[in-house]
Structures are given as C-alpha cells and as structure tokens.
XYZ file of C-alpha atoms in Angstrom:
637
model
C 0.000 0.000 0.000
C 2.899 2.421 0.555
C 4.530 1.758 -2.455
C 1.144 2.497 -4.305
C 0.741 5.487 -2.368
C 4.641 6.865 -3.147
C 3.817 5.953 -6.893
C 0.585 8.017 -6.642
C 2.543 10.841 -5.169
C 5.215 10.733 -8.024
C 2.894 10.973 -10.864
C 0.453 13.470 -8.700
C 3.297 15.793 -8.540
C 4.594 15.552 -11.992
C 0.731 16.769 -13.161
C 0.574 19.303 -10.895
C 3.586 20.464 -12.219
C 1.866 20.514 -15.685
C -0.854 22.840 -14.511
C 1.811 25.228 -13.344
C 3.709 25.253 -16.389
C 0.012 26.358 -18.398
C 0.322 23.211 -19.934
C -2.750 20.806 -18.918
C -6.148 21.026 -20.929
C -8.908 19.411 -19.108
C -10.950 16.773 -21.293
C -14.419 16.460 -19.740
C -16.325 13.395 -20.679
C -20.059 12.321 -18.608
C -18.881 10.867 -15.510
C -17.829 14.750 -14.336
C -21.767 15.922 -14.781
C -22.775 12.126 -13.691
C -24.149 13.624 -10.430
C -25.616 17.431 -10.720
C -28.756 18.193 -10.245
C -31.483 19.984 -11.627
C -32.992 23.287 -10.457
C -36.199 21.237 -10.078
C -34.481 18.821 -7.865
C -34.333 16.134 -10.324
C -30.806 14.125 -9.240
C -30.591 12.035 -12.439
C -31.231 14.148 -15.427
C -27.750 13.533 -17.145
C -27.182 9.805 -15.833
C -26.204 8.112 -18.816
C -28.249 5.028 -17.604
C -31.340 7.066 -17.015
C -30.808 8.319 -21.297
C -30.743 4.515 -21.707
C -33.849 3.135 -20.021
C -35.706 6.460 -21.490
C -34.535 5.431 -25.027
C -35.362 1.657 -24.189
C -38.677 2.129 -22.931
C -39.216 4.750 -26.458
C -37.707 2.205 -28.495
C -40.520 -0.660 -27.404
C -43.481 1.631 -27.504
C -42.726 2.371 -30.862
C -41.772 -1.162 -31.933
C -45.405 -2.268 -30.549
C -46.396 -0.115 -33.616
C -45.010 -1.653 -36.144
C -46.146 -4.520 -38.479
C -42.595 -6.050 -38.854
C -42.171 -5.251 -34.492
C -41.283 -8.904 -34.056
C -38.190 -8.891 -36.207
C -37.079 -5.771 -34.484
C -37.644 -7.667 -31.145
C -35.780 -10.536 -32.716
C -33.173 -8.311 -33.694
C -32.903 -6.179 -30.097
C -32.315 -10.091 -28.984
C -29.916 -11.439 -30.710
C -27.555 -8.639 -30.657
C -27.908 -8.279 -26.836
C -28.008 -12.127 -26.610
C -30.753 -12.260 -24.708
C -31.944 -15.908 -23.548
C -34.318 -17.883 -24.884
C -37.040 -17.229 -22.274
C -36.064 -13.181 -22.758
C -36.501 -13.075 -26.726
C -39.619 -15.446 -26.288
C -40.696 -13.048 -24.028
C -40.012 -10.361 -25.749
C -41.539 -11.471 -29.656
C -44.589 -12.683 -28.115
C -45.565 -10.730 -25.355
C -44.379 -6.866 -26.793
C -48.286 -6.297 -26.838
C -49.248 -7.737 -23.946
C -50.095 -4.789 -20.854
C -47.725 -6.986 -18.365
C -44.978 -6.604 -21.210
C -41.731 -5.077 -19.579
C -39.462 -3.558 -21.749
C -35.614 -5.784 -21.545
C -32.363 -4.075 -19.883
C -30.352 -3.586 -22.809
C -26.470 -3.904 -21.646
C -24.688 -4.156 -25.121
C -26.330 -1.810 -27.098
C -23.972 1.564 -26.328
C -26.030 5.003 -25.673
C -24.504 5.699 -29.727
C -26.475 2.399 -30.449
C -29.782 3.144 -29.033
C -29.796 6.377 -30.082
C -29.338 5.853 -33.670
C -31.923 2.824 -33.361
C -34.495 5.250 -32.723
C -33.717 7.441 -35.592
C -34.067 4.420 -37.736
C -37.563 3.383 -36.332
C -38.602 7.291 -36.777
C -37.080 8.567 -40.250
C -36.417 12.192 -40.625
C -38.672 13.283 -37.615
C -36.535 11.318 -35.445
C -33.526 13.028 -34.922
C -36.038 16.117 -33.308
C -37.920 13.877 -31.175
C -34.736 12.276 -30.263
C -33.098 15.665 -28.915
C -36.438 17.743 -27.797
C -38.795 15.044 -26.551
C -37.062 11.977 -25.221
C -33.931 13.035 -23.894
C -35.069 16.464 -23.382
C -31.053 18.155 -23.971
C -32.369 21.425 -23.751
C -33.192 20.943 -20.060
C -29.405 20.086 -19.312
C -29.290 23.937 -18.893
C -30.782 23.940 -15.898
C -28.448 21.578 -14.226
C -26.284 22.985 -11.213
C -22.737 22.668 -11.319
C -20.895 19.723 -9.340
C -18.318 20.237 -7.172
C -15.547 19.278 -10.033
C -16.756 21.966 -12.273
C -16.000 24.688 -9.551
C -12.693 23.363 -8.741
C -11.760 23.564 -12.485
C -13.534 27.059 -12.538
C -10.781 27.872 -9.858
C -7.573 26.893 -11.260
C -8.905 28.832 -14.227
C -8.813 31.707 -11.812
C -5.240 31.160 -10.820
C -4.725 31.545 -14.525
C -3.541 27.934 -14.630
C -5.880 26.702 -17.538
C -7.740 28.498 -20.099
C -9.337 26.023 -21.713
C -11.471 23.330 -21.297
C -12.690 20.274 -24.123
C -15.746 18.719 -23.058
C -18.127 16.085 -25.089
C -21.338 16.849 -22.550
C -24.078 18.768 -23.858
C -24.855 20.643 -20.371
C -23.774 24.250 -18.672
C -22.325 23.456 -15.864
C -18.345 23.953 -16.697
C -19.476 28.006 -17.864
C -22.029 28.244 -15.162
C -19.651 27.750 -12.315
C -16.790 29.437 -14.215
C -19.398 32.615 -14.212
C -20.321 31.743 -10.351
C -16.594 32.263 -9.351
C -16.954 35.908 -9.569
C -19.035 38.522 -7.416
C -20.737 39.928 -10.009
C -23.780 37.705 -11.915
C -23.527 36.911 -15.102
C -26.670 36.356 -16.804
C -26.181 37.835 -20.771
C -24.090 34.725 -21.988
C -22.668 37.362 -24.197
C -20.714 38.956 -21.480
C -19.444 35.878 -19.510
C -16.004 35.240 -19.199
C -17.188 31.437 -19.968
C -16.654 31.419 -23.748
C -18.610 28.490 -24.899
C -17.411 27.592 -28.427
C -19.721 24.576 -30.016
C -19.521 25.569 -34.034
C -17.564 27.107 -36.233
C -18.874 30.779 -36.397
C -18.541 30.216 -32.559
C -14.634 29.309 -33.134
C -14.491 32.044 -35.642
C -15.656 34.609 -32.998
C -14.129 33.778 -29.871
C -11.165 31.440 -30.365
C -8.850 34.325 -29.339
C -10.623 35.951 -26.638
C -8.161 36.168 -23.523
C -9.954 39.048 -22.160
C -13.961 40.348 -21.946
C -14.728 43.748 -20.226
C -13.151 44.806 -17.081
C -9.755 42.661 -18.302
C -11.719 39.328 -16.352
C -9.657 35.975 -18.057
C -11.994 34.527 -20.247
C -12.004 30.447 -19.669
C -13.172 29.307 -23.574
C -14.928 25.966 -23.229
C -15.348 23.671 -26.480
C -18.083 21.567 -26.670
C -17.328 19.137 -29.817
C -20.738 17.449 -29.487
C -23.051 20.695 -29.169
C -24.216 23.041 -26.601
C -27.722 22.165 -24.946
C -27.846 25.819 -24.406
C -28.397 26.236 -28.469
C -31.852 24.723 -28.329
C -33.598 26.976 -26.054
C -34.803 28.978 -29.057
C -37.215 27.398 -31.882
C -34.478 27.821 -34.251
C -32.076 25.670 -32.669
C -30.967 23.098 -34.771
C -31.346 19.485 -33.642
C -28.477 18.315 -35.875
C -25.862 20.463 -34.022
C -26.376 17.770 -30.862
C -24.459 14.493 -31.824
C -25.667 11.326 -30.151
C -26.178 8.659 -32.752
C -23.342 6.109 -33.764
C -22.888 6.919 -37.139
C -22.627 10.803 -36.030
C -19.768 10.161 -33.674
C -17.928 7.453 -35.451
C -16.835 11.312 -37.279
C -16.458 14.717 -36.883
C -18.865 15.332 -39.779
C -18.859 19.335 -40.730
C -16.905 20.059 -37.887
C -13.404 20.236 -38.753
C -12.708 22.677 -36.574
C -13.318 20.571 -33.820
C -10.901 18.091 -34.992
C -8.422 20.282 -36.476
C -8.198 22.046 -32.639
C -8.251 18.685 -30.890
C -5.280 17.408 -32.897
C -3.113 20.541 -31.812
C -4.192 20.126 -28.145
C -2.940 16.659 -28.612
C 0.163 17.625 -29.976
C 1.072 20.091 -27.588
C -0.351 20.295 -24.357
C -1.301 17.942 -22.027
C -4.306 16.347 -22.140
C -6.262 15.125 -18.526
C -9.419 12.820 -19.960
C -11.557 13.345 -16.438
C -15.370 10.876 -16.583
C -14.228 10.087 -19.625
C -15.466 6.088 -19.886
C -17.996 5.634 -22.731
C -17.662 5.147 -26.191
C -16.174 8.535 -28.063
C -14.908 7.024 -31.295
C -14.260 10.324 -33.393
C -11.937 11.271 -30.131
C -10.178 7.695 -30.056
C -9.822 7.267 -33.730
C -8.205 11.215 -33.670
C -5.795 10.565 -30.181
C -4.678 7.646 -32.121
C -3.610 9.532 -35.464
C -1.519 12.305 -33.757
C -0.075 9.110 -31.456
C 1.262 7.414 -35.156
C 2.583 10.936 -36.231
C 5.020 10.743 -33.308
C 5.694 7.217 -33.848
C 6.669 8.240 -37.651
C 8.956 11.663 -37.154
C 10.113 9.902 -33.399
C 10.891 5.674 -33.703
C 10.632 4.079 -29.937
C 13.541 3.367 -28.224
C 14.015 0.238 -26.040
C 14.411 2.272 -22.903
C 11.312 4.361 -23.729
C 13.015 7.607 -23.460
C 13.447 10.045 -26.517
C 17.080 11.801 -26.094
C 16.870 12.176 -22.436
C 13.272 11.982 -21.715
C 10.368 9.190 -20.917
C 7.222 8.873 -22.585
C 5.447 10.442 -19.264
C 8.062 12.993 -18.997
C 7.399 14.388 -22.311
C 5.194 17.846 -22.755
C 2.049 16.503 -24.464
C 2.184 12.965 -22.676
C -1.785 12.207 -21.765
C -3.086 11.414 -18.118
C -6.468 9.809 -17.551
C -8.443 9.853 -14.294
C -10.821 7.078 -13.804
C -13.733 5.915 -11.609
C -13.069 2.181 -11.249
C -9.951 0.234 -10.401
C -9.502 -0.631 -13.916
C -9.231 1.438 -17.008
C -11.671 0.945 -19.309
C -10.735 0.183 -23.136
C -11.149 3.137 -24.518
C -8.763 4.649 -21.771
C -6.327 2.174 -21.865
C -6.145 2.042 -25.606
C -5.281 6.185 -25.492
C -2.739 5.438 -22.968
C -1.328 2.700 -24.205
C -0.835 3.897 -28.010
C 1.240 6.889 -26.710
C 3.332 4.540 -24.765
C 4.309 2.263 -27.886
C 4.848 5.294 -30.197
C 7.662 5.983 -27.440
C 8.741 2.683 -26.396
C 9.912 -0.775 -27.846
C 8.606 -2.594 -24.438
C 5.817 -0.998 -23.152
C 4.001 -2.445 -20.035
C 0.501 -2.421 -18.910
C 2.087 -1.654 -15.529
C 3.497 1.499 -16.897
C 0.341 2.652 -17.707
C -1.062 2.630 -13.951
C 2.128 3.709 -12.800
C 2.973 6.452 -14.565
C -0.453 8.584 -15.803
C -3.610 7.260 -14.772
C -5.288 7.293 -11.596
C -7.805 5.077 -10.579
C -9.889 3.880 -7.512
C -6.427 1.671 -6.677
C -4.961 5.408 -5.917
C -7.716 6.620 -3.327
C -5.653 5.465 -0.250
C -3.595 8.802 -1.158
C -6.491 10.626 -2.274
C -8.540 9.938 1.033
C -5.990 8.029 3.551
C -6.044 4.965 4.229
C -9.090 4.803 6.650
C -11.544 5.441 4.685
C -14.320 3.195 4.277
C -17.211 5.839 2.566
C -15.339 6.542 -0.963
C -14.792 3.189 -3.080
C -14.315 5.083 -6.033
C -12.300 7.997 -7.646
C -15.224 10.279 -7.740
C -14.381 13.235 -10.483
C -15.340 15.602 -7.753
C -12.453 14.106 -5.078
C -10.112 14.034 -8.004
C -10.762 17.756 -8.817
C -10.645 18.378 -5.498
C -7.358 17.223 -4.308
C -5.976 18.752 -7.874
C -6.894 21.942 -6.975
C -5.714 21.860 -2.925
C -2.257 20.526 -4.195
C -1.841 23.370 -6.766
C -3.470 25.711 -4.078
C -0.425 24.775 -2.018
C 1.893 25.715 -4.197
C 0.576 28.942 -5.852
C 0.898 29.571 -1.669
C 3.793 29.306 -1.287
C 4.856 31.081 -4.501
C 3.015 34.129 -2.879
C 4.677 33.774 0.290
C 8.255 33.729 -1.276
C 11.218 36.544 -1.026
C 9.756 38.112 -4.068
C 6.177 38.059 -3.139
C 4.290 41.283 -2.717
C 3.373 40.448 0.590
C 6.923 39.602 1.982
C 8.358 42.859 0.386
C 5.921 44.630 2.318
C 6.099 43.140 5.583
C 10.221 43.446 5.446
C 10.231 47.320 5.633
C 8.725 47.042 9.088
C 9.879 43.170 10.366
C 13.406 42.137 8.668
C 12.723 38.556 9.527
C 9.490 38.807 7.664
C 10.422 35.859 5.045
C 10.910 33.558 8.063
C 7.672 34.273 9.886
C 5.682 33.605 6.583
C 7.904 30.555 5.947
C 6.644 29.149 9.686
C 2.923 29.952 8.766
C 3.357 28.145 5.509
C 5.347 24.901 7.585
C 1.761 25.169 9.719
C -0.771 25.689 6.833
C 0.881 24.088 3.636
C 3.683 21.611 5.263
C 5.434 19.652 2.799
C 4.507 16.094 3.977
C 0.655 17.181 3.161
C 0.481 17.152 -0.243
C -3.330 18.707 0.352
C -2.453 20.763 3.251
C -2.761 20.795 6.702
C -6.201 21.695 6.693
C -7.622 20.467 3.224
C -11.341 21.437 4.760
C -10.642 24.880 4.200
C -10.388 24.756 0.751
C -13.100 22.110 0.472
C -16.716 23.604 -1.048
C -19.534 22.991 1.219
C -23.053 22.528 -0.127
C -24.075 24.384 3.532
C -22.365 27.427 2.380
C -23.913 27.543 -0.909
C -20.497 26.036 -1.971
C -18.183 28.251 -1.503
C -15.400 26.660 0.781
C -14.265 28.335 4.018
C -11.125 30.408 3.023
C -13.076 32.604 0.454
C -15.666 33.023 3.054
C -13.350 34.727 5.090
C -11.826 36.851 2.096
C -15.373 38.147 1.587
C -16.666 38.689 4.763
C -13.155 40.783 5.201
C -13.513 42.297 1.914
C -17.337 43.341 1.125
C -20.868 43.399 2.650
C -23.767 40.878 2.643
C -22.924 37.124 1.986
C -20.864 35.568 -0.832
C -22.851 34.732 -4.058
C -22.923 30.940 -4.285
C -19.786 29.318 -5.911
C -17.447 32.482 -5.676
C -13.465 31.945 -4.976
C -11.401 34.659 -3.868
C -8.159 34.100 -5.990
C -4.213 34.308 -4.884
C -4.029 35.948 -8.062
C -6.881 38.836 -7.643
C -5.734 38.712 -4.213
C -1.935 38.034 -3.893
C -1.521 40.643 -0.640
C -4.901 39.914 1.516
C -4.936 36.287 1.332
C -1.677 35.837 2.329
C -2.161 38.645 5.651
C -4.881 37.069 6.117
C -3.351 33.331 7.140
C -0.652 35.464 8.901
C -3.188 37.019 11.236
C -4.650 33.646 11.758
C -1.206 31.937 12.552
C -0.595 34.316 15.171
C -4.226 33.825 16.603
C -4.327 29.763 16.872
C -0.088 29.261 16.715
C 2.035 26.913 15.531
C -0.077 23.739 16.529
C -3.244 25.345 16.254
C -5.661 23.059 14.291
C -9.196 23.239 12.427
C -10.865 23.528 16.074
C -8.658 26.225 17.199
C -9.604 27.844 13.938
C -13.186 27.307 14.571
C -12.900 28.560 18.184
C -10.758 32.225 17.269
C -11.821 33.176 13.794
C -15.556 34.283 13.658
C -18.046 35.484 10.670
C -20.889 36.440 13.711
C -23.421 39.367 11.619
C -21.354 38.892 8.382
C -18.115 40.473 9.834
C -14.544 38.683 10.064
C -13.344 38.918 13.423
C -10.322 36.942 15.032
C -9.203 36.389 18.796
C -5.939 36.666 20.306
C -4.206 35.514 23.182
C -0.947 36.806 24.758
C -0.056 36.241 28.482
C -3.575 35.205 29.289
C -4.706 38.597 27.892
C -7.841 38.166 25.452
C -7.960 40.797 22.353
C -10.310 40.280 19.788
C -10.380 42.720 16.896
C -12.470 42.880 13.485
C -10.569 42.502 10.520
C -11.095 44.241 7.251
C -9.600 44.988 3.525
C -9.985 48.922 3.002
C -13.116 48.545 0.745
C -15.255 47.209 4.017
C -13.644 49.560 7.037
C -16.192 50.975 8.440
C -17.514 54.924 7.503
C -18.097 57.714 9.808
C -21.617 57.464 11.427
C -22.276 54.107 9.647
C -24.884 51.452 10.516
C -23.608 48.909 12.233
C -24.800 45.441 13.684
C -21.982 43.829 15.357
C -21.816 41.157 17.632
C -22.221 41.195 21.377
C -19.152 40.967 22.663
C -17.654 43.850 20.845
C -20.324 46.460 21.878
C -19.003 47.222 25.649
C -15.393 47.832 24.493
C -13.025 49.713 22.420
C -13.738 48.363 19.052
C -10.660 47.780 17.069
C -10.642 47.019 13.091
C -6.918 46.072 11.841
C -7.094 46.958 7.960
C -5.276 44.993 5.615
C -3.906 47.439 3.425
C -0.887 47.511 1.101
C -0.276 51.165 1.555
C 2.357 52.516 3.265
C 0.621 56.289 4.545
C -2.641 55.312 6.001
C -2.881 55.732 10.153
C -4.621 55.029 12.597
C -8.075 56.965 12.889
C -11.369 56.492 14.905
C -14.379 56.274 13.213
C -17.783 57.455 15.038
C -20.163 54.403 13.915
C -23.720 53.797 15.069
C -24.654 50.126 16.773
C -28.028 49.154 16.547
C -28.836 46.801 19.355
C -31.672 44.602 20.937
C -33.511 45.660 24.125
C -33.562 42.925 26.279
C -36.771 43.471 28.111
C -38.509 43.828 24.519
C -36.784 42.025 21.955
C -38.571 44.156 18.971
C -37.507 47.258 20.774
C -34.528 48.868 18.874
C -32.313 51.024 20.535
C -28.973 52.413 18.467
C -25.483 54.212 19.884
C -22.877 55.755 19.026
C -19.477 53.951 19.613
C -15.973 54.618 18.694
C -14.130 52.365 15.767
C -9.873 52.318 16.357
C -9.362 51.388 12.595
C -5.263 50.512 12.838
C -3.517 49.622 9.280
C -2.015 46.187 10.178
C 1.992 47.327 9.983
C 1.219 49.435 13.126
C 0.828 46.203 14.627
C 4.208 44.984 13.895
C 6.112 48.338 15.599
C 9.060 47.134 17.534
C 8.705 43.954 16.195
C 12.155 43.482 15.071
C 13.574 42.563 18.489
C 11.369 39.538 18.522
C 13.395 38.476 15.292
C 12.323 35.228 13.869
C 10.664 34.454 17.313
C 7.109 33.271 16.488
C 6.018 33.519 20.313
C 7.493 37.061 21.153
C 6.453 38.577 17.980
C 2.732 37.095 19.018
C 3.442 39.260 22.206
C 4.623 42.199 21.045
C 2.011 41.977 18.472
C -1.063 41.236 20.830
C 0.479 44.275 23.173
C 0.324 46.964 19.973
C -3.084 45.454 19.976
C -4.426 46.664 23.428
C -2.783 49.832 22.987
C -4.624 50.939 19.844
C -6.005 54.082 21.717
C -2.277 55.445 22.181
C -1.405 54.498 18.648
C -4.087 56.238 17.286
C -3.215 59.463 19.614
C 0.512 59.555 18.496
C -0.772 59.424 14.554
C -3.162 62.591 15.323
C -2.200 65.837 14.400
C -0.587 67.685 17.318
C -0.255 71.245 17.932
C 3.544 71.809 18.487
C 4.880 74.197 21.599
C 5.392 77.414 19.414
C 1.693 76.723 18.364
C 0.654 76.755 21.399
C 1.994 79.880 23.023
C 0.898 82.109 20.547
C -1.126 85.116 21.326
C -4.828 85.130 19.894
C-alpha cells in the first residue's frame, strides 16, 4: 500500500507540475456531470443510464407499432443475446399490458440512439433531442463540485481552456459563479462556450472580456444544450447517434483544434469512460505521427526523456480500479509510439489514476469513498496546486513579503513558519484540506473565500465564488498570517473554529498573549467601516473599544477612529430597537508589527509584542493625530 501510495505521489506531482507550467487542458467526458442536479431537484437528469432506459422504454413503444415489431424484437435479442425465455418473451408478449421492456447492456447510448432514428425517419432526430432526452433541459443543471474546482484553477490563470463532449452548462455556469458579479447575458461571460464554427471564428482568441476578467473558452465538440432553447435551434448540431460520432462530420474545426491540443499540451481525460470514437480514432492519429517523425527506443526515453516525462504525454483519471478500453487504448498507443517494451504496468504507474490510488487521495481509513469520484479528483488537484501557488506568494519576491520586510526584517521567516503550519510539505493537500473544500451548507463556496469576503465586502458571498491568490496576492496571504498568530504553531481546524468568527457577516479573530484576550475585526480597506455608519456587530464587541486592523498595502494610512452607530436589541422587549454611538480604532495592520524586530524570527514574542500593539490601539491612534507643536501653542490670539 505504501509503495502504491509513493507511486501516486510521483505521478500526482509531476501533473501538478503541468498545470503550473500552463500546460494541462482538461478533457471532460459524462462521468464529471454524472451527479448534478437539476434546479427542479431532479438528481438524475444527465445519468447516462437514465438516457438509456428512457430510449429503451421509447424504443418498445414504438416497436409495438409496427407490423414487422417482431423482427425488431428478434433483432434487439440477438444482438444483446438475450436468452431464450427473454426473446420469447419479448416477440410474443411486446403487446401484452404486463410486457416489460428488456435491460439492454450491449447496445452503447450511440447504439440506441441511432436505433431510434431508424424506427422514426427524418422526424426522429427532433424527437430524439427535444422530446425523449429532453437536452435542452441540461441547462438547468447545477454545477458539481468538479466543475467549480476547475472554474478555480482557471482563476489562478492555470488553464484556459477546457474540451468537453457533454451537452450541459455546468463547466461556464460555475466558471461565471466564481466571480461577485452575476452573469446572466451569456454574451458577457467570461465562460466562452465555443460549439460551431462561427462560434470558433468569434471567440477562439478571446483572452480578455470587459473589465480585463480571463476569459475560460470551453469547447463543446458534441453541441451546446444551451443552443436549443430557441425554436431555431438546430437538432443536428447535438451528436448522439453512432454513425454521427464514429466522425467529426462538418466540424473540422473541432478536430483540427483537438489534434493541436494533442500535440502540444497535455491532455487530462476526467469521466471520460464511454464510447467517443471520433476522439479515439483522432488521439490515435496524432499518437502514429510521433511514432513516424520519433521511432521508440528500447528504454522508452526520446534523447533524455520518458514517454510520461514528455510535454504533451496524456493522463487519464478514472472511476473504477480498472481502465476501461477506450482509456487504456489512449494510454497505451502513446506509450508504444515511445517505447519498444511498453508495459501495462506502466500505464497505472505512470499517468492514470484510478480507484487503486484513493488510499492517497482519502488516507487509508476510509471506508465511505470506493471510487475515484471526479469531484475528489478535482478536489485534491486543486488543494495541491493551491499549495503551491501559496507558497509562490509567500516567497522573497512576493508582494506580501516585500511589504512586511520594511517594518519586520525577519518577515520571510515568519511567513515561511505559517506556511510549515498551513501548507507543510509532507501534506500534499495541506494541513487543513477542509478549508479549501466547497460545502453545499455554504452555498459552496469553501471556508477560506468566506473569510476573504466577509473581510472584503458586505452581505454574503454569491454561491460558488473563490477569492483568488491571483486577484488577491496581498490579503490572502495577511490574512493566514493574522490567523497563525491567533491559533499558533499547533493550532488546528478547532482552534480555527474557536478564534476566527463570521458572527453578523463580519470577520473577526481572537488573540491571546499572556492570558490577555484581544479580539479585533478585521477588514480589507473597501469594508472599514464609515463615519456614522450602521452597524450590527456582535455582542461581545459592543461594551469595548472596538478595534478594526485593515489589511492594506499602503504605506501612509494611520490610525483613525471612526464614530459608527450600533443598533442593538432591548432585552426586556426584543422588537424594541435602541442604536449608539461607539468609537471604531481602525489601525492599518503594519502598526501592529512596531518594535517587532527585536522579537526576530521568534514566532512567540512577535505574538506578544504583536497582541500588546493590539491593546494599545487608543495610544497608537493618539501619536498618529495631528498635534499642535509648543510654538503653536503659546501664541497670542
């Protein structure tokens, strides 16, 4: 088990080092929308079984109307080799009211599909899209966790693409979700959803919409379910049938894109299980291309590099312990085009993970996942890159570092012992992997970008929005500073829980220095509080000196006071209102670090001296107001 793990490591690393190169393109296939849901609460609207049994059960009832509907029950039979007591069953009992229609297990979703256009004629391919399968009602699904966690590292600026076979929204939905401000004219997302050729044409090389927000462009080489909402939405744009997929038909754009992405960048297939022929049959052409200009070499290197070494080499996630054929065949294809010997072994070893990796994915406790969900994979992906965008932003030449060393020369080593705590390097997720886990109680947005927004702007974060290292390479990292100091080196998720607070929308945190208790607000300069503003805070700040550190990266802002009003509850009527006037010390957070340099690299004194500029906010603010000097005051009237 430990040598699978170490091997799962290896090959974990080595694509997350892809994604921070801006090399990986994300190949979405059905198992990744296997579990949304529908706005209506349907659970099973894009279940590739439930397509099935709704095409079986059409199939039948349209069979019972034919003259010749016992051959095509003899036929359904013998293909799916049925026994003799299910065809008998089947030829002679079709019209009977008892009748139940057969499971069909070989017949592929391509098969059934294109059986029912051949039992309807040219009126089939419209019923097939509109009333059986209903496509156009995909857009109403809600995104899974795996689409947000993609939407994410296309925050980070990681990816910018994404290649995708399913019909629904979900990919530009939560894309559009990760930002605070709706998005509801598809013409002005930053999802660029590219299904047909004047859609290529148009978009292709968008980077950029309004505002200079990264566009994510998302291809969808079978057709966008999105297209039919109008009467004029062509049926034939939605491939589903056999014969459709077996090519890419009109759509040579599709292909012509596809081969490039093969060629150079690397591909991840994620749900990617059932039967895509046009993408097989085109993997494996650009596969004998490299076999032709590059011949394999017995120790399946080219000059000084391995097959899953090289720039373009594929990875496949999948939800079984097995590969399926279709996966394996991609995989395997590369290998020989690089290698004289290739192995089956190499091909689990080196890039695909299965349900054999989840003792890495999950530990090896865990008895609830038997699978390699798409939404754990994503999941973990996006932690493990989180990790090390981190500590990128936490390096020497990090804004936040630079900033912090005018006041606190040992800066660099006090953000290097916060990222030991949060990001240590035996946790290839983290320390705490929960925050940066989406939970469906908090409208999925995970913990860490609730407390961004809470520090950051009013009211509560729109569902599915990420506050990004990139839009946010100064607060973020302050903001797991301030926290460090709070909970300390071997503070964990329940010391978290018990000093970091949202109470009334507001981001508060608690800290603790020689048994002394100071808890202060904590705010980006966009949410400090205005003179004579509203306020509703918490109890426990409203009989004290209410301090609000402000996470700013300028370098002249001082401490002020603020004259806010608190409304509060009477307590011998509780719809009795009563409202205050209280004072607000608003202290930019390097005041807090003053004198800090004698506790050098010394996590515990600088916590001290740290929590002591804290109680003294009233005197810092004094020495930053504006004084009358001596001569001033003398002066005759």
């Amino acid at each position: 088990m430990l040598a699978t793990s170490n091997r799962t490591k290896e090959k974990f690393e080595r694509l997350l080092s892809r994604f921070l190169d801006n090399k990986v393109v994300p190949f979405l296939g059905a198992g990744v929308s296997n579990d949304a849901e529908c706005e209506d609460g349907y659970s099973d609207v894009a279940k590739v079984k439930t397509w099935k049994n709704k095409l079986i059960e059409a199939i039948c009832s349209k069979i019972k109307e034919l003259e010749n509907g016992k051959q095509w029950y003899a036929w359904c039979c013998n293909y799916e080799n049925c026994s003799k007591v299910t065809s008998k069953s089947c030829v002679n009992g079709a019209e009977s009211k008892k009748y139940k229609p057969p499971k069909c297990e070989t017949l592929s979703l391509g098969q059934l599909c294109e059986t029912y256009i051949w039992l309807h004629g040219d009126y089939g391919q419209r019923a097939l899209v509109r009333e059986v399968l209903e496509i156009e009602k995909l857009v109403k699904m809600i995104p899974c966790p795996a689409h947000y966690y993609i939407a994410f590292l296309a925050r980070e600026g990681l990816i910018d693409e994404v290649i995708t076979t399913n019909y629904d929204t979900c990919m530009e939905r939560a894309y559009a979700d990760t930002f605070p401000v709706p998005y509801d004219d598809k013409n002005k997302s930053p999802a660029v959803v590219i299904a047909n050729l004047e859609d290529y044409r148009e978009k292709a090389t968008k980077s950029f919409i309004e505002n200079r927000m990264s566009c994510l462009k998302i291809y969808k080489i079978n057709g966008c379910a999105r297209n039919l909402l109008n009467l004029s939405g062509k049926e034939e744009n939605i491939l589903l049938t056999e014969r459709q997929l077996q090519d890419w038909r009109e759509r040579h754009w599709a292909r012509d894109f596809f081969r490039d992405r093969l060629r150079s960048r690397t591909i991840i297939f994620s749900g990617f299980g059932s039967d895509e022929p046009q993408v097989r049959h085109t993997a494996l052409q650009v596969v004998e291309e490299f076999q032709m200009i590059n011949p394999p070499t017995e120790a399946g290197g080219n000059g000084n590099l391995y097959w899953w070494e090289r720039p373009n080499a594929p990875y496949i996630a999948a939800y079984d312990d097995h590969l399926s054929f279709n996966q394996l065949q991609i995989l395997y294809a590369y290998i020989q085009a690089h290698s004289n010997s290739p192995t089956i072994e190499e091909v689990y070893f080196k890039n695909a993970f299965t349900a054999v990796d989840l003792s890495f994915f999950v530990g090896e406790n865990n008895e609830l996942d038997t699978k390699l969900r798409a939404d754990l994979f994503w999941e973990r992906i996006f932690q493990g890159i989180f990790k090390k965008l981190l500590i990128r932003y936490c390096s020497r030449d990090s804004i936040a570092v630079a900033y912090l060393s005018g006041i606190f020369p040992a800066a660099e080593i006090i953000f290097q012992q916060m990222l030991e705590w949060f990001v240590p390097g035996d946790k290839p997720f983290g320390a705490f992997p929960a925050i940066l886990s989406l939970k469906k109680e908090n409208n999925n947005v995970m913990t860490l970008a609730r407390l961004v927004w809470y520090a950051k702007y009013k009211g509560k974060p729109p569902a599915g929005w990420y506050a990004s290292l990139k839009d946010e390479p100064f607060l973020i990292p302050f903001l797991l500073l301030l926290i460090f100091l709070a909970v300390g080196e071997n503070g964990g998720e329940q010391e978290i829980a018990a000093k970091v607070s949202t109470e009334k929308e507001l981001l508060s945190i608690t800290f603790f220095s020689n048994n002394h208790k100071v808890k202060a607000l904590i705010a980006h300069p966009e949410r400090a509080f205005q003179n004579q503003e509203l306020v509703d805070l918490p109890d426990d700040f409203k009989q004290r000196n209410i301090v609000q550190i402000i996470i700013s990266e300028g370098l002249r802002e001082k401490p002020r006071r603020q004259r806010i009003k608190i409304s509060s509850t009477d307590n011998r009527c509780k719809r009795c209102k009563q409202m205050y006037i209280s004072s607000v010390y608003q202290i930019p957070l390097r005041e807090l670090f003053r004198n800090a340099y004698v506790a050098s690299a010394n996590i515990n004194k600088l916590r001290s001296i740290f929590c002591e500029n804290l109680k003294k906010v009233v005197l810092l603010y004094d020495e930053a107001r504006p004084h009358l000097s001596r001569r001033d005051r003398v002066k005759p009237i």
